[in-house]
One Martini backbone bead per residue (centre of mass of N, CA, C, O) as a GRO file, in nm:
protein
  204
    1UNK     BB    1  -2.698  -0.058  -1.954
    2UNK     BB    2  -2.829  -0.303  -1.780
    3UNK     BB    3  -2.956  -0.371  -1.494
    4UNK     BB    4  -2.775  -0.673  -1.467
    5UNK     BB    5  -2.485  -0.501  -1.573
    6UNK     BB    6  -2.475  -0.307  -1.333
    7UNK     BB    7  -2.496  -0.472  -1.090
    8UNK     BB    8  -2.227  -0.633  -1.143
    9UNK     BB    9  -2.046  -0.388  -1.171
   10UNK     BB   10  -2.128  -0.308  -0.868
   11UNK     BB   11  -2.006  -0.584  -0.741
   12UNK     BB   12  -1.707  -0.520  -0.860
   13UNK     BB   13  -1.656  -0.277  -0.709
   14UNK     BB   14  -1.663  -0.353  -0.433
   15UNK     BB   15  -1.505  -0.607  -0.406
   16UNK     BB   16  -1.237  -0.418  -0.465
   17UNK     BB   17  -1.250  -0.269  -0.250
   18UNK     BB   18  -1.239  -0.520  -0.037
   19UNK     BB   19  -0.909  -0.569  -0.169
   20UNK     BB   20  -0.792  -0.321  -0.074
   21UNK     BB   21  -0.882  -0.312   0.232
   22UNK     BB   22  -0.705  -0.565   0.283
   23UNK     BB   23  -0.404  -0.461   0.174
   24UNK     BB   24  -0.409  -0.212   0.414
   25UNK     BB   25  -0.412  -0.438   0.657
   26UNK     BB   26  -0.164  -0.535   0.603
   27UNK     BB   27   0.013  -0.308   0.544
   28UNK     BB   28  -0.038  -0.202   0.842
   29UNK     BB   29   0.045  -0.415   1.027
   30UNK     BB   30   0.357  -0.427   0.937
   31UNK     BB   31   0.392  -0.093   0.988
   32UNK     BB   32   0.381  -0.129   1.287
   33UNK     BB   33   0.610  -0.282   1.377
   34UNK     BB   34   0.828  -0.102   1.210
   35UNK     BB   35   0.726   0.193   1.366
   36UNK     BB   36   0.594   0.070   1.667
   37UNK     BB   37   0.700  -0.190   1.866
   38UNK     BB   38   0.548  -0.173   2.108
   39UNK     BB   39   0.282  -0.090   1.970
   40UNK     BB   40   0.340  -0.346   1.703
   41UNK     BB   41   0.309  -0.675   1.765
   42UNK     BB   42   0.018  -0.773   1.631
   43UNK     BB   43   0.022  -0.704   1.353
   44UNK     BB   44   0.105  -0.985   1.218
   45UNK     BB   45  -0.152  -1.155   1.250
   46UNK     BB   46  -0.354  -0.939   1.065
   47UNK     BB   47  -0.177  -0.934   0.827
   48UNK     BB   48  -0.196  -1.247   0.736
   49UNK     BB   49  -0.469  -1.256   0.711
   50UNK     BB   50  -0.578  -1.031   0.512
   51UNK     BB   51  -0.367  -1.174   0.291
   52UNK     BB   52  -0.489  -1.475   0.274
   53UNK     BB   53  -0.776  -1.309   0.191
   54UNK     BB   54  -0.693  -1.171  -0.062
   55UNK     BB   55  -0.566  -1.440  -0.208
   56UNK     BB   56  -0.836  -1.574  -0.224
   57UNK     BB   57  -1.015  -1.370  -0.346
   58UNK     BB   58  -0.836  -1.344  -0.640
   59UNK     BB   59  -0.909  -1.632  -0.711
   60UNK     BB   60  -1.205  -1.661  -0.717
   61UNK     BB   61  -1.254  -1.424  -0.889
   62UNK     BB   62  -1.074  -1.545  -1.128
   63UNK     BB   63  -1.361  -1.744  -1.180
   64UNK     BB   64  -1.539  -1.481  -1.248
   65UNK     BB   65  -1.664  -1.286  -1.420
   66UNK     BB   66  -1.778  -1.010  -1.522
   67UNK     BB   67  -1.928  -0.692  -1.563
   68UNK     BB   68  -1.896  -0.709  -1.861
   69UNK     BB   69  -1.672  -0.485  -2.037
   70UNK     BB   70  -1.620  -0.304  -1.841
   71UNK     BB   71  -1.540  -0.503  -1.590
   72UNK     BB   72  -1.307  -0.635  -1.764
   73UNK     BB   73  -1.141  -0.344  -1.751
   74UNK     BB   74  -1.140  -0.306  -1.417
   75UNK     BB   75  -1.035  -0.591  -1.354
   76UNK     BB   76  -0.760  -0.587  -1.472
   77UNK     BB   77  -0.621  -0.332  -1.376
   78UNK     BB   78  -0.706  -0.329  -1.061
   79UNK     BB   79  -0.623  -0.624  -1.023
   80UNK     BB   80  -0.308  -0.582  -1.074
   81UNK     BB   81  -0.272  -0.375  -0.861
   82UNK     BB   82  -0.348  -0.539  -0.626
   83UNK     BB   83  -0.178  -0.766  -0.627
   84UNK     BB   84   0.084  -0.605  -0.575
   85UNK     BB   85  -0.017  -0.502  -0.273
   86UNK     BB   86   0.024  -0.807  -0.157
   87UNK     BB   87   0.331  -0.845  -0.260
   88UNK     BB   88   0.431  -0.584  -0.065
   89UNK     BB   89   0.281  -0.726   0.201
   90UNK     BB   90   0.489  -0.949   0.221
   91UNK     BB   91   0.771  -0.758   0.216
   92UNK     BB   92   0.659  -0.610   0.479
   93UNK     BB   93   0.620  -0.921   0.672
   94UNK     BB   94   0.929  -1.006   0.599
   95UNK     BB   95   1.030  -0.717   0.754
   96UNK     BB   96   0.925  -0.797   1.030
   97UNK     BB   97   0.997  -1.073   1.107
   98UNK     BB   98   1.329  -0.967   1.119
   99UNK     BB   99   1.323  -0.729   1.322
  100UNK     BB  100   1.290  -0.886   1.568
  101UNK     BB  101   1.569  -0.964   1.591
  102UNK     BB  102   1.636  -0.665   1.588
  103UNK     BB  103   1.660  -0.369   1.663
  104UNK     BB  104   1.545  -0.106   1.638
  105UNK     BB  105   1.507   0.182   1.492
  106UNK     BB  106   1.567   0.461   1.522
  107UNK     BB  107   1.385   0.730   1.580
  108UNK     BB  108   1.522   0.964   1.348
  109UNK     BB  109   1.397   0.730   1.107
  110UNK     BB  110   1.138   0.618   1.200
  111UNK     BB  111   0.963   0.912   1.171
  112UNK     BB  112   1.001   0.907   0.835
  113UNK     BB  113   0.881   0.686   0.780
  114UNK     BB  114   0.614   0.676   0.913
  115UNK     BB  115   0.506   0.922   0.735
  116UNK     BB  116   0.580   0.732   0.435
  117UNK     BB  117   0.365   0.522   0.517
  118UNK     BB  118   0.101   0.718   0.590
  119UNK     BB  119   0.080   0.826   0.323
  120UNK     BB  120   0.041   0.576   0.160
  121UNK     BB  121  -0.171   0.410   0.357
  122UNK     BB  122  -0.395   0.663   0.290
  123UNK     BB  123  -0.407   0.614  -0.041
  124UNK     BB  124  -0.555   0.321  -0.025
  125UNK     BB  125  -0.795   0.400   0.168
  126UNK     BB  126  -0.909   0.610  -0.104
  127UNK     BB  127  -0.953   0.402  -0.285
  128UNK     BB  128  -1.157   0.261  -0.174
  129UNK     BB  129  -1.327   0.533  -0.160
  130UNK     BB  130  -1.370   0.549  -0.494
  131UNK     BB  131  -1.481   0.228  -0.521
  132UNK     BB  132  -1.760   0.313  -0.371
  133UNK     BB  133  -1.854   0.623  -0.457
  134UNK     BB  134  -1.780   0.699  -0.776
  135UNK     BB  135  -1.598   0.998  -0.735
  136UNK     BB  136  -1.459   1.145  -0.966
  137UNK     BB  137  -1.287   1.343  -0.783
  138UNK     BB  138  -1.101   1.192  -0.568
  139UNK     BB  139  -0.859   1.226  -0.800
  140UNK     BB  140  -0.741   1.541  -0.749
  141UNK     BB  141  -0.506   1.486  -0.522
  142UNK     BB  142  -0.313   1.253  -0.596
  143UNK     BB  143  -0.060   1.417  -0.702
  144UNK     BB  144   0.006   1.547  -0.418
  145UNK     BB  145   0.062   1.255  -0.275
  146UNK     BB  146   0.267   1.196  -0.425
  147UNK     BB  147   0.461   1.445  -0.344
  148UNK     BB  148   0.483   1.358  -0.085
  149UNK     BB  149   0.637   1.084  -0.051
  150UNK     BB  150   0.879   1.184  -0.224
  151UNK     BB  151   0.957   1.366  -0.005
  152UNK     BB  152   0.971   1.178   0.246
  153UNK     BB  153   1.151   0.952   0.047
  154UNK     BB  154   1.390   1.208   0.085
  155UNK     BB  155   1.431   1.254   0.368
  156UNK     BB  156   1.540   0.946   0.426
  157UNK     BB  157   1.757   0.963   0.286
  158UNK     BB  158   1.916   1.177   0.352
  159UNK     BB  159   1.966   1.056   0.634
  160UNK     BB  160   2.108   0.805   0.536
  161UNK     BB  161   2.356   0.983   0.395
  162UNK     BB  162   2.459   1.187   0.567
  163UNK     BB  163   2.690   1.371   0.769
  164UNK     BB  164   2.868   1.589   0.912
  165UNK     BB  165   2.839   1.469   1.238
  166UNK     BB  166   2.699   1.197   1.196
  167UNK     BB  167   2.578   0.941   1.252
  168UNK     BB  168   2.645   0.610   1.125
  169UNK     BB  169   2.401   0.385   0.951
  170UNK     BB  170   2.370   0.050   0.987
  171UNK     BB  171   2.387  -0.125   0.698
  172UNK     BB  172   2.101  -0.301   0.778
  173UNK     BB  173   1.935  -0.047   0.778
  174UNK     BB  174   1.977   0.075   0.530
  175UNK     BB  175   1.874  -0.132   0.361
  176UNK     BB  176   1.607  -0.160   0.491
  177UNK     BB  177   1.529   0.113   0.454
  178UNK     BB  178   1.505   0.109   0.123
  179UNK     BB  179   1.318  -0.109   0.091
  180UNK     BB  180   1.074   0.029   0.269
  181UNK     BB  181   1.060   0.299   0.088
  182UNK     BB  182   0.967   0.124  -0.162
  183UNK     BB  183   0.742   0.007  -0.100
  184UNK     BB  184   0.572   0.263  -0.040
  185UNK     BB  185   0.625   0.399  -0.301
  186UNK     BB  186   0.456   0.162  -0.445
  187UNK     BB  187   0.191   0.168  -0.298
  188UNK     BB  188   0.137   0.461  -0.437
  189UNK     BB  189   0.159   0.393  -0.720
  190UNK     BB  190  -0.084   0.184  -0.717
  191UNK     BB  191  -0.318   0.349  -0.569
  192UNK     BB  192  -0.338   0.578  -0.791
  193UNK     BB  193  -0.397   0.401  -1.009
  194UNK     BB  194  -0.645   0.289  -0.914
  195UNK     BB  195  -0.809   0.558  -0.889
  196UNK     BB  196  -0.808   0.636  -1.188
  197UNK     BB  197  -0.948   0.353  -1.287
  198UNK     BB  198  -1.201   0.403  -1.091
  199UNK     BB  199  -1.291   0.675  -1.250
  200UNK     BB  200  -1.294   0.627  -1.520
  201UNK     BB  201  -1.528   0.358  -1.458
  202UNK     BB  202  -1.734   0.524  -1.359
  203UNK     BB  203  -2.080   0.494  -1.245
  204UNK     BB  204  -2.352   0.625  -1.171
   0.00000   0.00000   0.00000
């Protein structure tokens, strides 16, 4: 690859890295809310900007060429990727303005819930580091966090399922709940998708 098509593919997976890193803000903003409502409550405003300007430059970047032949196949992989992340991050901020309206989540929901987000979008802000630093060792363990997500979002099922003994959980929160852990869930394997294939395409 000559010296002007390495610097475009190079500058094509900086972009690719800095709107996974908006749909993590975007993510994150929207996760506040809903596991942390006492103090994630300005999360939903920083969360909107992220998201318009992820589609914003998404929308952008579609009128770009890629960085040559590699550009154009990390391109299309990633960016499909990406933008699926967008439309998660929006129906986790759709779930963020409804929850306003009702009592937060009990604790001992909530404790799981927020686990099951965290793991998820730490492997998010991974994946930005790995189409940054170019370093396919970086996806390594990215099976490991897959099976925790996996672990927490059975976790947060089990207690929901309830059982002899336990009070049992509000209908509306119950469907909030199974919606929220199911996009956690995807935003996980979205996320692993991404770094797999900037692995896959990293360029020393």
């Amino acid at each position: 690859m000559s010296d002007g098509a390495d610097t475009g593919y190079r500058a094509l997976v900086d972009e690719l890295a800095a709107l996974v890193r908006l749909a993590h803000a975007a993510l994150a903003g929207a996760t506040a809310v809903l596991t942390d409502p006492a103090d994630g409550g300005d999360g939903i405003p920083a969360a909107e900007k992220a998201l318009a300007d992820l589609l914003s430059r998404i929308e952008e970047d579609a009128a770009v060429a890629p960085g040559g032949r590699a550009g154009t196949v990390v391109a299309v992989h990633v960016g499909c990727e990406v933008e699926t992340l967008g439309r998660l991050a929006q129906r986790l901020l759709e779930a963020a303005w409804a929850r306003r309206e009702r009592e937060p989540f009990d604790g001992r929901l909530r404790t799981p819930l927020h686990g099951l987000a965290g793991a998820a979008l730490d492997l998010v802000a991974r994946c930005a580091d790995i189409l940054e630093t170019g370093a396919p060792e970086g996806v390594a363990d990215v099976p490991a966090v897959l099976h925790e997500v996996a672990r927490r979002q059975r976790l947060l099922y089990e207690l929901l399922r309830g059982g002899e003994g336990t009070d049992p959980v509000d209908a509306v929160d119950l469907v909030d709940l199974v919606v929220l852990a199911c996009c956690y869930q995807q935003c996980a394997d979205r996320a692993g998708a991404v770094a797999r294939h900037a692995a896959l395409f990293a360029r020393p």
